[in-house]
Short mmCIF file of C-alpha atoms in Angstrom, two decimals:
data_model
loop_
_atom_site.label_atom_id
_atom_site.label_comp_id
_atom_site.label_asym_id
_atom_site.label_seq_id
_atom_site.Cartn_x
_atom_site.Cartn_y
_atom_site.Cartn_z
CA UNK X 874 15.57 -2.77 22.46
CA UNK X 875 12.62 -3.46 19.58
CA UNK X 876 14.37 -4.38 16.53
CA UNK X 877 12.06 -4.15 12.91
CA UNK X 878 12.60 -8.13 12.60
CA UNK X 879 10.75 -8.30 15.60
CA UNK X 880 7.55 -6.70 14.07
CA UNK X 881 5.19 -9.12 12.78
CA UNK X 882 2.16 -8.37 11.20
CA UNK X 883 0.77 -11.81 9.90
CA UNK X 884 -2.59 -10.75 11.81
CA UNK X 885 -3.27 -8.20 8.28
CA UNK X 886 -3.41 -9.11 4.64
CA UNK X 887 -0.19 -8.07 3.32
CA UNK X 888 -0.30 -9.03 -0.42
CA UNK X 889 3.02 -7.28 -1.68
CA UNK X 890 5.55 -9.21 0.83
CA UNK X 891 6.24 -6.11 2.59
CA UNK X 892 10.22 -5.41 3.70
CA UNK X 893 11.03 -5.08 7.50
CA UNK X 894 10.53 -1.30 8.80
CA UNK X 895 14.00 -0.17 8.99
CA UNK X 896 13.70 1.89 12.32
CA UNK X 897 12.87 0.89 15.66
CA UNK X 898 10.96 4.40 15.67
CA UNK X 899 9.02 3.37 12.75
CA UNK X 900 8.55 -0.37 14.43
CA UNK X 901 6.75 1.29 17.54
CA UNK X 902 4.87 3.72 15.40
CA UNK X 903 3.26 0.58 13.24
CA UNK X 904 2.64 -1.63 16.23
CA UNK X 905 0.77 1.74 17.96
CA UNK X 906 -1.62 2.63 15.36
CA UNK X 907 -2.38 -1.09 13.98
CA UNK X 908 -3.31 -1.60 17.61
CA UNK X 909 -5.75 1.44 17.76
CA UNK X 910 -7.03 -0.32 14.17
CA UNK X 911 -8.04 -3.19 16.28
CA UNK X 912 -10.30 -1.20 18.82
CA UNK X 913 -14.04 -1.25 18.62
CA UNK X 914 -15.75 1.49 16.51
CA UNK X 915 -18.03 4.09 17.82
CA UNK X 916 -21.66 3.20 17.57
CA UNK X 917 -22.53 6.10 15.43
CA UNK X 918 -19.70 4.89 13.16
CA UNK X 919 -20.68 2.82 10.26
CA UNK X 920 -17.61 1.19 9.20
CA UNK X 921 -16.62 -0.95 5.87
CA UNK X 922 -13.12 -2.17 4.79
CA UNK X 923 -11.63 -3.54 1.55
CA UNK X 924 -13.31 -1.46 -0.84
CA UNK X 925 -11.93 -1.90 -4.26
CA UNK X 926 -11.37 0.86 -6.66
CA UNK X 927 -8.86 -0.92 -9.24
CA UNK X 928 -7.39 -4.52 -9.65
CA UNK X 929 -4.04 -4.02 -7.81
CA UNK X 930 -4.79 -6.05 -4.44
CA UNK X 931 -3.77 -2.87 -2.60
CA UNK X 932 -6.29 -0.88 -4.51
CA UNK X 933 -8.18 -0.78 -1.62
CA UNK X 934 -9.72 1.53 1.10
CA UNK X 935 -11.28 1.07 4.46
CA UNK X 936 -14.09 4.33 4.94
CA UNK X 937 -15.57 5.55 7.94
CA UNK X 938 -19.22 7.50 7.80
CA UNK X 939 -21.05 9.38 10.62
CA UNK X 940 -24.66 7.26 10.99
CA UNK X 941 -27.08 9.16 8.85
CA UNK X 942 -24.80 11.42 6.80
CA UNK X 943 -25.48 12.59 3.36
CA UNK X 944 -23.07 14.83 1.24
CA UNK X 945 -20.83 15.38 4.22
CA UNK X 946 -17.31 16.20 3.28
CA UNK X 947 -14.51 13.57 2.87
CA UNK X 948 -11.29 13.43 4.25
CA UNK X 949 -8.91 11.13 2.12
CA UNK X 950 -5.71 10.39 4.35
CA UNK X 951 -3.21 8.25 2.84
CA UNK X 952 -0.32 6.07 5.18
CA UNK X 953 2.83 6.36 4.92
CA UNK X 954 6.21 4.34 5.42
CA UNK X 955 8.74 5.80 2.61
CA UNK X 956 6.81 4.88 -0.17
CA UNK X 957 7.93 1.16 0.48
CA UNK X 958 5.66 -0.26 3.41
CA UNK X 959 2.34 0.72 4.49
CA UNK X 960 -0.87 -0.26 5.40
CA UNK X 961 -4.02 1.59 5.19
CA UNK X 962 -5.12 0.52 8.49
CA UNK X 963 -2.49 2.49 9.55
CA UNK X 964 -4.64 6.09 9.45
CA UNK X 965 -7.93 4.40 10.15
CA UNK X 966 -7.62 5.49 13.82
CA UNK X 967 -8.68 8.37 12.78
CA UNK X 968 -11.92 7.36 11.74
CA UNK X 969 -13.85 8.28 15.09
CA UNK X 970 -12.36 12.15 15.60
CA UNK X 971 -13.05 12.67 11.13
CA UNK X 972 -16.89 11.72 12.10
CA UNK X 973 -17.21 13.51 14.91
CA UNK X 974 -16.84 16.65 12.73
CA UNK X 975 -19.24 14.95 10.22
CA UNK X 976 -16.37 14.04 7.93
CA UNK X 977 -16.20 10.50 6.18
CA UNK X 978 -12.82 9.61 6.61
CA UNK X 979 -11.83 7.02 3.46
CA UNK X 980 -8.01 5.49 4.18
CA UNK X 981 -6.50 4.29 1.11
CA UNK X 982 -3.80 1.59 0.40
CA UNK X 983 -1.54 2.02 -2.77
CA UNK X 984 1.39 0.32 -4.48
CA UNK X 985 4.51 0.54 -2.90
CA UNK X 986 8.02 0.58 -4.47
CA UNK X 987 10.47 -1.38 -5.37
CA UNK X 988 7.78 -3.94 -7.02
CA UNK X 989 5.62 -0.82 -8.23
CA UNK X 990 8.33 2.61 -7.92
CA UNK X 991 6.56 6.14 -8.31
CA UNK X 992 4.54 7.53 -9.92
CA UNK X 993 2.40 4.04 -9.13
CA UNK X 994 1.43 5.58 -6.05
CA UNK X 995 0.42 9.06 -7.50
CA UNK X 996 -1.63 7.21 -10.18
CA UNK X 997 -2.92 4.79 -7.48
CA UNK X 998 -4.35 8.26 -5.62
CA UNK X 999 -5.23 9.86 -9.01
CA UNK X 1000 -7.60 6.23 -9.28
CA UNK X 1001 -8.88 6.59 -5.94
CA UNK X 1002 -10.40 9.93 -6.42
CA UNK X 1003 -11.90 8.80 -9.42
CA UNK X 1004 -13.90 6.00 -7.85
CA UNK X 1005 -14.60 8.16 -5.06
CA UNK X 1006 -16.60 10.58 -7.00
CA UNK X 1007 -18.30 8.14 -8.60
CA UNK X 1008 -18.92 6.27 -5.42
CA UNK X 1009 -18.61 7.89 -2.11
CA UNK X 1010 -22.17 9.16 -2.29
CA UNK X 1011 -23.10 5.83 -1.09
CA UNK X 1012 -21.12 6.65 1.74
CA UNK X 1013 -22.97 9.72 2.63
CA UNK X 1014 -19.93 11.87 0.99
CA UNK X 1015 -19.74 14.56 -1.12
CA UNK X 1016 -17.42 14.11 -3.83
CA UNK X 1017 -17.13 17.70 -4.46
CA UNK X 1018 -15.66 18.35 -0.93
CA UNK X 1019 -12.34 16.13 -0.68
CA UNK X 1020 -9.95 17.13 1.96
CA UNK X 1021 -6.72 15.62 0.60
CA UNK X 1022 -4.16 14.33 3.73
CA UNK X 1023 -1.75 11.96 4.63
CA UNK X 1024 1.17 11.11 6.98
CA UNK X 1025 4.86 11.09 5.74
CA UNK X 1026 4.83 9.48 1.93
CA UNK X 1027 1.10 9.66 2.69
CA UNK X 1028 1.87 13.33 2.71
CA UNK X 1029 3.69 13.53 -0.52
CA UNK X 1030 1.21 11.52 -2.51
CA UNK X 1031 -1.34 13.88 -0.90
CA UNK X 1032 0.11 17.41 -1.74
CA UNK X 1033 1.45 16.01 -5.18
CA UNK X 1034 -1.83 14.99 -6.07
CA UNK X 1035 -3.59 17.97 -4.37
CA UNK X 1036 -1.41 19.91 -6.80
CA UNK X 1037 -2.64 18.36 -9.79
CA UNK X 1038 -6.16 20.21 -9.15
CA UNK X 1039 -8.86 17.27 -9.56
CA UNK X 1040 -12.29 17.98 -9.46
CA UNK X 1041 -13.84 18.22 -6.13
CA UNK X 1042 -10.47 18.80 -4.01
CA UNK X 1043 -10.60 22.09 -1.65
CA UNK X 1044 -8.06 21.58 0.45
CA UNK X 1045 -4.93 19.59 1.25
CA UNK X 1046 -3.49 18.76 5.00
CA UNK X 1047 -0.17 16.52 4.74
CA UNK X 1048 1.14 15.74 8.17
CA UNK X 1049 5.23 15.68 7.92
CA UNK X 1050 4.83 14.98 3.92
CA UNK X 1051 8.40 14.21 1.81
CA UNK X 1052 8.17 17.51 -0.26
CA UNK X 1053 10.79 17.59 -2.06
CA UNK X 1054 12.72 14.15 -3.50
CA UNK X 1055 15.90 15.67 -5.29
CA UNK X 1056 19.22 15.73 -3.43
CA UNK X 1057 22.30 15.98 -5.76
CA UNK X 1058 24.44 13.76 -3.71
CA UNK X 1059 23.03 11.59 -1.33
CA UNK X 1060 24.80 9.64 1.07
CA UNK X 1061 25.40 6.01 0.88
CA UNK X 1062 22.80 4.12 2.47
CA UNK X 1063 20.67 6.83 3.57
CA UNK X 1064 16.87 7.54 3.28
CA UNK X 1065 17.60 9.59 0.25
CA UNK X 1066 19.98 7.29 -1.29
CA UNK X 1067 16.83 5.06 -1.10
CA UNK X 1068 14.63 7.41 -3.05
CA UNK X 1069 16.69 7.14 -5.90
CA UNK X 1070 17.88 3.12 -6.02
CA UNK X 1071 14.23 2.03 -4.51
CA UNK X 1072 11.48 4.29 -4.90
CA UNK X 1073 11.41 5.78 -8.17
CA UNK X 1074 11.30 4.18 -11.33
CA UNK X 1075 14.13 6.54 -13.15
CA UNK X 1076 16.15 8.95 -11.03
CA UNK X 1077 15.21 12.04 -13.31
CA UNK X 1078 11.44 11.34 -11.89
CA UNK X 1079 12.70 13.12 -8.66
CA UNK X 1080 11.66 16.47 -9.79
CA UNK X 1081 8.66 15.05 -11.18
CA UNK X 1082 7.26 13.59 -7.78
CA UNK X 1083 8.38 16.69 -5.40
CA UNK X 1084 5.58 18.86 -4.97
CA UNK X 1085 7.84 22.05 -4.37
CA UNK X 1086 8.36 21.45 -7.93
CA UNK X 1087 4.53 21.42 -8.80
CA UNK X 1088 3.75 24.70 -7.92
CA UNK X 1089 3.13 26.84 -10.97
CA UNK X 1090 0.82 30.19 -11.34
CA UNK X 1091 -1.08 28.08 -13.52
CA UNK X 1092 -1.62 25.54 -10.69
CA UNK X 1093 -3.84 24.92 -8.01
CA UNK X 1094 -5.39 27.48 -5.67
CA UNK X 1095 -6.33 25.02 -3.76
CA UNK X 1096 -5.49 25.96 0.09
CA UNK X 1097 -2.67 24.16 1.99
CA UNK X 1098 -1.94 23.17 5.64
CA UNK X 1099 1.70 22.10 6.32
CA UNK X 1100 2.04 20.19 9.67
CA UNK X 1101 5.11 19.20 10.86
CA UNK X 1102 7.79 18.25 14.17
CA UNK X 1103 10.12 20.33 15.90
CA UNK X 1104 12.02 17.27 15.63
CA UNK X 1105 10.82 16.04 12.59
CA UNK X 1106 13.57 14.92 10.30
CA UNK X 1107 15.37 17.63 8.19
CA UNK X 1108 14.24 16.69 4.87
CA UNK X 1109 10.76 17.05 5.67
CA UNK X 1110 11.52 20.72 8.28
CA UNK X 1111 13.19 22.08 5.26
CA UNK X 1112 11.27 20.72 2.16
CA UNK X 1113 8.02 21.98 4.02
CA UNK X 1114 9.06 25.32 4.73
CA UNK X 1115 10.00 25.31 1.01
CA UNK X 1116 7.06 24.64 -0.42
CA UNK X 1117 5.08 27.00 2.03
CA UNK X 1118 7.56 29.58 0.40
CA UNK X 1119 6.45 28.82 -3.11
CA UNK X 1120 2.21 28.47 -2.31
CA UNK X 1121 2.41 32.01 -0.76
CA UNK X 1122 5.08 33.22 -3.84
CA UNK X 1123 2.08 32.04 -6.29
CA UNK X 1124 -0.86 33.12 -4.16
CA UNK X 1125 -1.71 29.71 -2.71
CA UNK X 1126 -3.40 30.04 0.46
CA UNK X 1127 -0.90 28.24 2.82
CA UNK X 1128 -0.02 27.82 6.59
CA UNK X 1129 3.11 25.96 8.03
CA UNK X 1130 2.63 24.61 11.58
CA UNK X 1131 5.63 23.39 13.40
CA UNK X 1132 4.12 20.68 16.58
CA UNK X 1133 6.34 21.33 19.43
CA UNK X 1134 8.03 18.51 20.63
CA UNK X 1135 6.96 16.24 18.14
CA UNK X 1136 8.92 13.97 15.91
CA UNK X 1137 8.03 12.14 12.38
CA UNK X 1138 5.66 10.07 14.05
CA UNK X 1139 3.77 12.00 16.79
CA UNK X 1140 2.65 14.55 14.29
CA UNK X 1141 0.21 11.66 12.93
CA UNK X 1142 -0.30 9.55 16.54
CA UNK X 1143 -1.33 12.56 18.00
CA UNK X 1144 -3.86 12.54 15.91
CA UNK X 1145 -5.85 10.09 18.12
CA UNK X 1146 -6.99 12.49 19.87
CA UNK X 1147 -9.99 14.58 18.27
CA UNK X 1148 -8.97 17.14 20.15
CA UNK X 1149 -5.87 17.99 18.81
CA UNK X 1150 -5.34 21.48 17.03
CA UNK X 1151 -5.26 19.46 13.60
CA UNK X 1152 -8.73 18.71 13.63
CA UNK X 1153 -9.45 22.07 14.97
CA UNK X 1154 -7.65 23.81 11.64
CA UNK X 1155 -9.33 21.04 9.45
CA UNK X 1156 -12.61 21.89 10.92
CA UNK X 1157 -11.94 25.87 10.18
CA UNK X 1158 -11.03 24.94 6.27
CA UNK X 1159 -14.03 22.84 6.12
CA UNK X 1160 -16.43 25.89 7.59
CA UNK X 1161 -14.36 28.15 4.81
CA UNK X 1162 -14.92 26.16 2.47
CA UNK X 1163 -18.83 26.32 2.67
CA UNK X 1164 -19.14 30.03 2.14
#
């Protein structure tokens, strides 16, 4: 058996002293998609990494751009790994299926609790978007078409921010996002025991950083797709269908999509393929979102 000690990843800049991934799921996850970070790039590709947009040295973001794009759309996916570990390379396997629907996929990095608790990573994505519209047109991007997405925490960070309306966002995709934080008694030791000793600064910030609690009928109408696992975990089956719920109660356009078979992490490996169903649903919002 793979035990998380066994996972090194020396061969990546890792500036915050990142804990050990707590799972051996999550172990074979990492070591999966930081080896499809390591594969060549398609020719028509251009590729850049690093990219600062604030002084944190995890305020960074690796971008992919079709050759030859201008003012294509941008799909912002953030990683995840429960708010405490993380690595942006993590979602930049997806940079090859985003251009081939003449996307430019940008992967951010943010800070990561305990050393920075939320909100640090909401105002870390807040930041990002910033510099993006002021910069991703030298990218070939359009920073008034952002597709907002993100894997797990990604997810959260994604939706939450999504939420907040920003100019230029018109539509949000989290893949088996943390919707909801609150839990009035959680068990000893458990992932959402964690949320409240680890990952946010002051427990009474749980409502604060749970997007089910962000919708209002003053909010965003900014449309939503919800992807998750048939055997995803139960905090993220039920705090999905939840927020589904509330989008449609306040007129959000919204659909849920439960992935057969799939568990916290296929939802995002899957995504390797361009192929898959996601890309075929981000395609549609993107040809919506032109008329």
């Amino acid at each position: 058996m793979t035990h998380s000690a066994d996972l090194t990843l020396s061969a990546i800049h890792n500036p915050d002293g990142q804990p050990p991934l707590p799972l051996d799921a999550a172990v074979g996850y990492a070591r999966t998609v930081m080896e499809w970070d390591t594969q060549g790039t398609d020719p028509a590709v251009r590729a850049a990494r690093d990219i600062p947009y604030g002084p944190h040295p995890l305020h960074r973001y690796n971008v992919f751009t079709p050759q030859g794009a201008e003012r294509a759309p941008v799909l912002v996916f953030w990683h995840g790994g429960g708010w405490t570990n993380g690595y942006r390379q993590w979602a930049t396997f997806m940079g090859r299926a985003a251009c081939s629907l003449g996307l430019v996929l940008v992967a951010p990095s943010y800070r990561l609790a305990p050393t920075h608790p939320l909100p640090a990573g909401l105002e870390d994505a807040l930041a990002a978007l910033t510099h993006l519209r002021n910069g991703i047109a030298a990218w070939g991007g359009d920073p008034d078409r952002l597709f907002l997405a993100g894997h797990s925490a990604g997810g959260q960070i994604a939706a939450l921010t999504a939420l907040l309306a920003p100019d230029g966002v018109v539509a949000c995709l989290p893949v088996s996002g943390i919707m909801d934080l609150r839990h009035p008694a959680p068990p000893q030791g458990s992932p959402e025991e964690l949320v409240y000793t680890t990952v946010l600064a002051a427990p009474g910030l749980d409502t604060a950083m749970s997007p089910v609690c962000r919708v209002t009928g003053a909010g965003t109408k900014v449309p939503f797709l919800l992807t998750y696992g048939e055997h995803d975990t139960d905090r993220v089956i039920r705090s999905n269908r939840a927020l589904a719920a509330r989008l449609a109660d306040h007129q959000v356009p919204v659909e849920l999509v439960e992935t057969a078979g799939a568990d916290h992490f296929d939802t995002h490996t899957a995504l390797h393929s361009p192929d898959h169903t996601w890309y075929r649903r981000l395609a549609g919002m993107l040809r919506r979102s032109m008329t």
